[in-house]
Coordinates of C-alpha atoms and ligand atoms in Angstrom, one line a residue:
M1 CA 0.0 0.0 0.0
G2 CA 1.4 3.4 -0.9
I3 CA 2.2 5.8 1.9
S4 CA -0.1 8.5 0.6
A5 CA -3.2 6.2 0.6
K6 CA -5.8 6.2 3.4
W7 CA -5.0 3.9 6.3
D8 CA -7.6 2.1 8.4
T9 CA -5.7 3.1 11.5
L10 CA -2.7 5.3 12.1
I11 CA -0.8 4.8 15.4
V12 CA 1.4 7.5 16.8
G13 CA 4.3 5.9 18.7
V14 CA 5.9 2.5 18.5
G15 CA 6.2 1.7 22.2
A16 CA 4.7 -1.4 23.8
S17 CA 1.1 -0.1 23.6
G18 CA 1.4 1.1 19.9
L19 CA 2.9 -2.3 19.0
Q20 CA 0.4 -4.4 20.8
C21 CA -2.5 -2.4 19.2
G22 CA -0.8 -2.5 15.8
V23 CA -0.2 -6.2 15.8
R24 CA -3.8 -7.0 16.8
L25 CA -5.2 -4.7 14.1
A26 CA -2.8 -5.8 11.3
E27 CA -3.4 -9.4 12.1
A28 CA -7.2 -8.7 11.8
G29 CA -6.6 -7.5 8.3
Q30 CA -6.5 -3.7 8.8
K31 CA -4.1 -1.4 7.0
V32 CA -2.0 0.0 9.8
L33 CA 0.7 2.7 9.7
I34 CA 2.8 3.5 12.8
L35 CA 4.7 6.9 12.8
E36 CA 7.5 7.0 15.4
A37 CA 9.5 10.1 16.3
R38 CA 12.7 8.3 17.3
N39 CA 14.9 6.2 15.1
R40 CA 14.2 3.1 17.3
A41 CA 11.3 1.1 18.6
G42 CA 10.3 0.6 22.2
G43 CA 9.9 4.1 23.6
R44 CA 10.4 3.8 27.4
I45 CA 11.7 0.3 26.8
H46 CA 15.3 0.9 25.6
T47 CA 17.7 -2.0 25.8
F48 CA 21.2 -1.2 24.6
T49 CA 24.5 -3.1 24.3
D50 CA 27.7 -1.9 25.9
K51 CA 30.2 -2.5 23.2
Q52 CA 33.1 -3.1 25.5
T53 CA 31.6 -5.8 27.7
G54 CA 28.8 -7.0 25.4
Y55 CA 26.2 -6.6 28.3
N56 CA 22.7 -5.8 27.3
L57 CA 21.6 -3.0 29.6
E58 CA 18.2 -1.5 30.3
A59 CA 17.9 2.3 30.1
G60 CA 14.2 2.1 30.8
A61 CA 11.9 -0.7 31.8
E62 CA 13.8 -3.7 33.3
F63 CA 11.5 -5.8 35.5
I64 CA 8.3 -7.8 34.9
H65 CA 6.5 -7.3 38.2
G66 CA 5.0 -10.8 38.6
R67 CA 3.4 -13.3 36.3
L68 CA 1.6 -10.7 34.2
P69 CA -0.6 -12.1 31.5
H70 CA 0.0 -9.8 28.6
T71 CA 3.7 -9.7 29.1
F72 CA 4.0 -13.4 29.5
R73 CA 1.9 -14.0 26.4
W74 CA 4.7 -12.3 24.4
V75 CA 7.4 -14.0 26.4
E76 CA 6.0 -17.4 25.4
K77 CA 5.0 -16.4 21.8
L78 CA 8.6 -15.2 21.1
H79 CA 10.3 -18.0 23.1
L80 CA 12.1 -15.6 25.4
S81 CA 13.6 -16.8 28.6
V82 CA 12.9 -15.1 31.9
S83 CA 14.8 -15.3 35.2
A84 CA 13.4 -14.6 38.6
V85 CA 15.0 -11.6 40.3
T86 CA 16.4 -13.0 43.6
G87 CA 19.0 -11.7 46.0
K88 CA 19.2 -10.1 49.4
T89 CA 17.7 -6.6 50.0
I90 CA 20.0 -4.5 52.1
R91 CA 18.3 -1.6 53.9
L92 CA 20.6 1.2 55.1
L93 CA 17.8 3.1 56.8
P94 CA 17.1 4.2 60.4
D95 CA 15.2 1.5 62.2
A96 CA 15.9 -1.1 59.5
S97 CA 18.3 -3.2 61.6
S98 CA 16.2 -3.3 64.7
P99 CA 12.5 -2.9 63.8
S100 CA 10.9 -0.9 66.6
P101 CA 7.6 -1.9 68.2
S102 CA 6.2 1.6 67.2
R103 CA 7.0 0.9 63.6
E104 CA 5.4 -2.5 63.6
A105 CA 2.3 -1.0 65.4
A106 CA 2.1 1.8 62.8
W107 CA 2.2 -0.8 59.9
K108 CA -0.5 -2.8 61.6
K109 CA -2.7 0.3 62.0
F110 CA -1.9 1.3 58.4
H111 CA -3.1 -2.0 57.0
E112 CA -6.3 -2.0 59.1
I113 CA -7.3 1.5 58.0
L114 CA -6.4 0.9 54.4
A115 CA -8.6 -2.3 54.3
G116 CA -11.6 -0.2 55.5
L117 CA -10.9 2.8 53.3
R118 CA -14.1 3.6 51.2
H119 CA -13.5 7.1 49.8
D120 CA -10.5 8.0 47.8
T121 CA -8.0 10.5 49.1
T122 CA -4.3 11.3 48.4
L123 CA -1.4 9.8 50.3
H124 CA -0.5 13.1 51.9
A125 CA -4.1 13.7 53.2
F126 CA -4.3 10.1 54.4
L127 CA -1.1 10.3 56.4
N128 CA -2.1 13.7 57.9
T129 CA -5.4 12.3 59.0
Y130 CA -4.4 9.0 60.4
F131 CA -0.7 9.3 61.2
P132 CA -0.2 12.9 62.4
G133 CA 2.4 14.2 64.9
E134 CA 6.0 13.6 65.8
S135 CA 5.6 9.9 66.8
Y136 CA 4.7 8.9 63.3
A137 CA 7.3 11.1 61.5
D138 CA 9.6 8.2 60.6
F139 CA 6.7 6.1 59.4
R140 CA 5.4 8.9 57.2
Q141 CA 8.8 9.4 55.7
E142 CA 9.0 5.7 54.9
L143 CA 5.8 5.7 53.0
L144 CA 6.5 9.0 51.2
R145 CA 9.9 7.7 50.2
F146 CA 8.4 4.6 48.7
A147 CA 5.6 6.4 46.9
M148 CA 8.0 8.9 45.4
G149 CA 10.8 6.5 44.7
Y150 CA 9.0 3.4 43.4
D151 CA 5.8 4.9 42.0
A152 CA 7.4 8.2 41.0
A153 CA 4.3 9.8 42.5
D154 CA 3.5 13.1 44.0
P155 CA 2.2 12.3 47.5
E156 CA -0.2 15.3 47.3
R157 CA -1.8 13.9 44.2
V158 CA -1.5 10.1 44.2
S159 CA -4.7 8.1 44.8
M160 CA -4.7 6.1 48.1
L161 CA -7.2 3.5 46.8
A162 CA -4.9 2.9 43.8
L163 CA -1.9 2.5 46.1
R164 CA -3.9 0.1 48.1
D165 CA -4.5 -2.1 45.0
E166 CA -0.8 -2.1 44.4
W167 CA 0.6 -2.3 47.9
E168 CA -1.8 -4.9 49.2
Q169 CA -1.2 -7.3 46.3
E170 CA 0.4 -10.6 47.2
E171 CA 4.1 -10.3 46.5
G172 CA 5.6 -12.7 44.0
P173 CA 9.0 -12.6 42.4
N174 CA 9.9 -10.1 39.7
Y175 CA 11.5 -11.3 36.5
R176 CA 13.9 -10.1 33.9
I177 CA 13.8 -11.1 30.3
G178 CA 17.0 -13.1 29.5
R179 CA 18.7 -14.3 26.4
A180 CA 16.6 -15.0 23.3
P181 CA 18.1 -17.7 21.1
H182 CA 16.5 -16.5 17.8
L183 CA 16.5 -12.8 18.3
Q184 CA 19.2 -10.2 18.1
A185 CA 18.9 -8.7 21.5
S186 CA 18.0 -9.8 25.0
G187 CA 16.2 -8.0 27.8
Y188 CA 13.0 -6.2 27.1
G189 CA 14.5 -5.2 23.7
A190 CA 14.0 -8.8 22.5
M191 CA 10.3 -8.5 23.1
I192 CA 10.1 -5.2 21.2
Y193 CA 12.2 -6.6 18.4
G194 CA 9.9 -9.6 18.1
M195 CA 6.8 -7.5 18.3
V196 CA 8.0 -5.2 15.4
A197 CA 8.8 -8.3 13.3
Q198 CA 5.3 -9.7 14.0
F199 CA 3.7 -6.3 13.1
Q200 CA 5.6 -6.2 9.8
Q201 CA 4.9 -9.8 9.0
A202 CA 1.2 -9.0 9.4
G203 CA 1.5 -6.3 6.8
G204 CA 1.9 -3.3 9.1
K205 CA 4.0 -0.3 8.0
L206 CA 6.4 1.4 10.4
L207 CA 8.2 4.7 9.8
Y208 CA 10.9 5.9 12.1
A209 CA 12.1 9.5 12.6
H210 CA 8.6 10.8 11.8
P211 CA 7.6 13.0 14.8
V212 CA 3.9 13.8 14.5
R213 CA 3.1 17.5 14.9
Q214 CA -0.6 17.8 14.1
V215 CA -3.7 15.6 14.2
S216 CA -6.7 17.2 12.6
L217 CA -10.2 15.8 13.1
S218 CA -12.0 18.7 11.3
S219 CA -13.2 16.6 8.4
P220 CA -15.8 14.0 9.3
A221 CA -14.5 11.8 6.4
F222 CA -10.9 11.1 7.7
V223 CA -8.3 12.0 10.2
Q224 CA -5.4 14.0 8.9
V225 CA -1.9 13.6 10.5
K226 CA 1.1 15.7 9.8
A227 CA 4.6 14.5 10.6
H228 CA 8.1 16.0 10.0
F229 CA 10.6 14.0 8.1
R230 CA 14.0 15.5 7.0
Q231 CA 12.9 19.1 7.0
K232 CA 9.7 18.2 5.1
I233 CA 6.1 18.0 6.4
L234 CA 4.3 14.9 5.3
T235 CA 0.6 14.4 5.4
Y236 CA -1.2 11.1 6.1
M237 CA -4.8 10.2 6.2
A238 CA -6.6 7.5 8.1
D239 CA -10.1 6.5 9.3
R240 CA -8.9 6.8 12.9
V241 CA -5.8 7.6 14.9
V242 CA -4.4 6.1 18.1
I243 CA -2.1 8.4 20.1
T244 CA 0.3 6.7 22.5
L245 CA 2.3 9.8 23.6
P246 CA 2.9 9.8 27.3
P247 CA 0.9 12.5 29.2
G248 CA 4.2 14.1 30.2
T249 CA 4.7 15.3 26.7
F250 CA 1.4 17.2 26.8
Q251 CA 2.2 18.5 30.3
K252 CA 5.6 19.7 29.4
Y253 CA 5.0 21.2 26.0
G254 CA 1.2 22.2 26.2
H255 CA 0.3 23.9 22.9
K256 CA 3.8 23.8 21.6
G257 CA 3.8 20.0 21.4
I258 CA 1.6 17.9 19.2
S259 CA -1.5 19.8 18.1
I260 CA -4.8 18.1 18.1
E261 CA -7.6 20.1 16.6
P262 CA -10.3 20.9 17.3
G263 CA -10.6 20.6 21.0
E264 CA -6.9 20.8 21.9
D265 CA -7.4 22.9 25.0
R266 CA -9.8 20.4 26.6
I267 CA -7.4 17.5 25.8
I268 CA -4.5 19.3 27.3
Q269 CA -6.6 20.1 30.4
V270 CA -7.3 16.4 31.0
M271 CA -3.7 15.4 30.3
Q272 CA -2.5 17.9 32.9
Q273 CA -4.7 16.3 35.5
L274 CA -3.2 12.8 35.0
G275 CA -0.5 11.8 37.4
Y276 CA 3.0 11.4 35.8
G277 CA 6.3 11.2 37.5
T278 CA 9.9 10.8 36.5
A279 CA 13.1 8.9 37.2
T280 CA 16.8 9.0 36.6
K281 CA 18.5 5.6 36.1
I282 CA 22.2 5.3 36.5
I283 CA 24.0 2.3 35.2
T284 CA 27.5 1.8 36.5
L285 CA 30.0 -0.8 35.3
W286 CA 32.9 -1.9 37.6
K287 CA 36.2 -3.8 37.5
H288 CA 35.0 -5.9 40.5
P289 CA 31.7 -6.3 42.3
W290 CA 32.9 -4.5 45.4
W291 CA 29.5 -4.8 47.0
A292 CA 29.8 -8.6 47.3
S293 CA 32.3 -8.3 50.1
R294 CA 30.9 -5.1 51.5
F295 CA 27.3 -6.2 51.9
A296 CA 26.5 -9.7 50.6
P297 CA 27.6 -11.9 47.6
D298 CA 24.0 -12.3 46.7
M299 CA 23.0 -8.7 47.1
G300 CA 19.9 -7.8 45.0
F301 CA 18.6 -4.3 46.1
L302 CA 20.1 -1.7 48.4
I303 CA 17.9 1.0 49.8
S304 CA 19.4 4.0 51.5
Q305 CA 19.0 7.7 52.2
A306 CA 21.8 8.8 49.8
P307 CA 21.1 11.4 47.1
V308 CA 20.7 8.4 44.7
P309 CA 18.9 6.2 47.2
T310 CA 18.1 2.9 45.5
W311 CA 20.6 0.6 43.8
W312 CA 20.4 -2.9 42.5
T313 CA 22.8 -5.5 41.1
A314 CA 22.4 -7.8 38.1
Y315 CA 22.0 -10.8 40.5
P316 CA 21.6 -13.7 39.9
N317 CA 23.6 -12.7 36.8
D318 CA 27.3 -12.1 37.9
W319 CA 28.0 -9.0 35.8
P320 CA 29.7 -6.3 37.9
V321 CA 26.9 -3.8 37.2
L322 CA 25.2 -1.6 39.8
T323 CA 22.1 0.3 38.8
G324 CA 21.0 3.4 40.7
W325 CA 17.6 4.9 40.8
K326 CA 16.1 8.2 41.8
G327 CA 12.4 8.6 41.2
G328 CA 9.9 11.3 42.1
P329 CA 7.2 13.7 40.9
L330 CA 7.8 16.1 38.0
P331 CA 9.4 19.4 38.9
S332 CA 6.9 22.2 39.5
G333 CA 9.1 25.1 38.4
N334 CA 11.6 25.4 35.6
T335 CA 14.6 24.1 37.6
W336 CA 15.4 20.4 37.4
P337 CA 18.3 19.0 39.5
V338 CA 20.2 16.9 37.0
I339 CA 22.1 14.1 38.5
Q340 CA 25.8 14.1 37.5
K341 CA 28.8 11.9 38.2
D342 CA 29.6 13.7 41.5
A343 CA 26.2 12.8 43.0
V344 CA 26.7 9.2 41.9
I345 CA 30.1 8.9 43.6
Q346 CA 28.9 10.8 46.6
S347 CA 26.0 8.4 47.0
L348 CA 28.2 5.3 46.7
V349 CA 30.7 6.7 49.2
Q350 CA 27.9 7.3 51.7
I351 CA 26.5 3.8 51.1
S352 CA 29.7 1.8 51.0
G353 CA 31.9 3.7 53.3
L354 CA 34.7 3.4 50.7
P355 CA 36.8 6.4 49.8
A356 CA 35.8 8.3 46.6
K357 CA 39.3 7.6 45.2
I358 CA 38.9 3.8 45.4
L359 CA 35.5 4.0 43.9
Q360 CA 36.7 6.2 41.0
K361 CA 39.5 3.7 40.4
E362 CA 37.1 0.7 40.3
L363 CA 34.5 2.4 38.1
L364 CA 34.9 1.4 34.5
K365 CA 32.1 3.5 33.0
Y366 CA 28.6 4.9 33.7
F367 CA 25.5 5.9 31.9
I368 CA 22.9 8.4 33.2
F369 CA 19.4 8.3 31.8
D370 CA 17.3 11.3 32.9
W371 CA 13.9 10.5 31.6
Y372 CA 12.5 14.0 32.3
L373 CA 14.9 15.3 29.7
D374 CA 13.9 12.8 27.1
P375 CA 11.9 14.8 24.6
F376 CA 9.5 12.0 23.7
A377 CA 8.8 10.8 27.2
C378 CA 9.2 13.9 29.5
G379 CA 9.2 11.6 32.5
S380 CA 9.1 7.9 33.5
Y381 CA 5.6 6.6 34.0
S382 CA 2.2 7.5 35.3
Y383 CA 0.6 7.1 38.7
P384 CA -3.2 7.2 39.4
V385 CA -4.8 10.2 41.0
P386 CA -8.3 10.2 42.5
G387 CA -10.7 10.3 39.6
H388 CA -8.2 8.6 37.2
Q389 CA -10.8 6.5 35.5
T390 CA -13.1 9.4 34.8
L391 CA -10.2 11.3 33.2
I392 CA -9.4 8.4 30.9
K393 CA -13.1 8.1 29.9
Q394 CA -13.1 11.8 29.1
L395 CA -10.1 11.4 26.8
Q396 CA -11.6 8.5 24.9
A397 CA -14.9 10.3 24.5
F398 CA -13.6 13.5 22.7
F399 CA -13.9 11.9 19.2
P400 CA -15.5 8.5 19.6
H401 CA -14.3 5.9 17.0
R402 CA -11.8 8.4 15.5
L403 CA -9.4 9.4 18.2
Y404 CA -8.1 6.9 20.8
F405 CA -5.4 7.1 23.4
A406 CA -3.4 4.0 24.2
G407 CA -0.5 3.7 26.6
E408 CA 0.3 2.8 30.2
A409 CA -1.1 6.1 31.4
Y410 CA -4.5 5.5 29.8
Y411 CA -5.2 2.2 31.4
A412 CA -7.6 2.2 34.3
H413 CA -6.3 -0.8 36.2
P414 CA -3.2 -2.0 38.0
P415 CA -0.3 -2.7 37.7
W416 CA 0.1 1.1 37.2
G417 CA 2.9 2.6 35.1
T418 CA 4.2 -0.7 33.7
V419 CA 4.9 -2.4 30.4
E420 CA 2.0 -4.7 31.3
S421 CA -0.4 -1.8 31.5
A422 CA 0.9 -0.4 28.2
L423 CA 0.3 -3.8 26.5
A424 CA -3.1 -4.2 28.2
S425 CA -4.1 -0.7 27.0
G426 CA -3.0 -1.4 23.4
N427 CA -5.0 -4.5 23.5
E428 CA -8.1 -2.9 24.9
I429 CA -8.0 -0.1 22.2
A430 CA -7.5 -2.7 19.5
T431 CA -10.6 -4.6 20.8
S432 CA -12.7 -1.6 20.8
I433 CA -11.6 -0.5 17.3
L434 CA -12.3 -4.0 15.9
K435 CA -15.8 -3.9 17.4
T436 CA -16.8 -0.8 15.4
Ligands
FAD501 C1 13.5 4.5 33.7 C2 12.2 3.6 33.6 C3 12.2 2.4 34.2 C4 11.0 1.6 34.1 N1 11.0 0.4 34.7 C5 9.9 -0.4 34.4 C6 10.0 -1.8 34.9 O1 11.0 -2.2 35.5 N2 8.9 -2.6 34.6 C7 7.8 -2.1 33.9 O2 6.9 -2.9 33.7 N3 7.8 -0.8 33.5 C8 8.8 0.0 33.7 N4 8.8 1.3 33.2 C9 7.6 1.8 32.5 C10 7.5 1.3 31.1 O3 8.7 1.5 30.4 C11 6.3 2.0 30.4 O4 5.2 1.9 31.2 C12 6.0 1.5 29.0 O5 7.2 1.1 28.3 C13 5.2 2.5 28.3 O6 4.8 2.1 27.0 P1 3.9 3.1 26.2 O7 3.6 2.4 24.9 O8 2.7 3.4 27.0 O9 4.7 4.4 26.0 P2 6.1 4.7 25.3 O10 7.0 3.6 25.4 O11 6.5 6.0 25.8 O12 5.7 4.9 23.7 C14 5.3 6.1 23.2 C15 6.0 6.2 21.9 O13 5.6 7.5 21.2 C16 6.7 8.1 20.7 N5 6.4 9.5 20.5 C17 6.4 10.5 21.4 N6 6.1 11.7 20.8 C18 5.9 11.4 19.5 C19 5.5 12.2 18.3 N7 5.2 13.5 18.4 N8 5.4 11.6 17.1 C20 5.6 10.2 17.0 N9 6.0 9.4 18.0 C21 6.1 10.0 19.3 C22 7.8 7.8 21.6 O14 9.1 8.0 21.1 C23 7.5 6.4 22.0 O15 8.2 5.5 21.2 C24 9.9 2.1 33.3 C25 10.0 3.3 32.7 C26 11.2 4.1 32.8 C27 11.2 5.4 32.1

């Protein structure tokens, strides 16, 4: 099919959600075009190979948080291998070595109140209501740290009922995607590579380096999409369009980003109300795994109060790789504290007790991925706010059957902010398109 013809469905973005949606539609016989701004697939999944060591490293998503159905369907379909994430968690936090009775009592009270919670509220309001005062200060800090670090959430906005769904879930192991015998890459990249191949085999067309700038729904007969390519503006037409841009791009750029007309103001307004956080991931490669003798040979995660607070090893893999993580809400002003090498070393000095000189000597190389600065992500992943489901319904209702939003942020169920929710959302949108 010629590029200038009219497509059944045009998808903007080739992340997990766009691919899942595209594969389903193309396999059902639709003519599908995906336009992607970057020159690679995967979006917030970005596996890359360190040329010196040959390690496949994850700049974005890394873990599968349990036996999640959509993700495991692809794992099985593509014959990928997974390995359970095991290893000891080291906590360098006040109270961690000798759990105090007051902390245990606070946790017990927390679970009881949470189980009976009927009306949604934010984490901040919840803590102020049920855990006020000095005696709960450490407990409040512990919860705030977790919500900001793990969920990249703003405590003043994140939904307590949604956190309950996530926090009260039975904990199973996490997994990583391992080597894939018939595919080029391993890690999550192998899944993306396999999905792209599947999409193209089903007749789908994918164009890289085509940032979409305008989606026009003014004509009732078709949707018109304008994209940039090598200084040119190209126009495409389709019966419907599926937008998979993260809400952070709308929040950061407002009217200067992708323009959707008519009704752009209302769409931006809804996007601004969605919860979306950010994270910086720091991947460090070492001559020796110094943490094995310092903490434990089977160390998995390490949680601390250092400027870069959370770290994990590649365990059970024996690569001398230590990954750092700092998550949190998006900045409210224009200043954004970019993490640089100094803060990385300072954090590791604080954590390990080793002199900076020794760490500098042991460090082979490092990579810093600040996802807030990524122009096509503008953050890491979403978190639900009270009223999240209503906001998503509003988005899908602006132009029924012609404009859809797919992506982790537009899915109304847990697990929030994950590859699984991106896949589930892509699948849900494909189902509703195929019903029309
Ligand atoms: C650092 C980090 C760590 C994470 N860790 C995990 C984890 O361990 N486990 C987990 O399950 N999830 C994790 N996530 C979340 C997970 O990566 C995302 O939820 C998921 O990949 C989102 O997929 P998506 O399709 O919704 O969006 P995206 O992957 O963002 O896809 C959207 C696509 O749209 C493209 N695009 C943007 N603007 C335009 C435009 N104007 N024109 C054309 N294309 C455009 C983007 O380039 C992108 O390819 C992590 C995310 C980050 C950032």
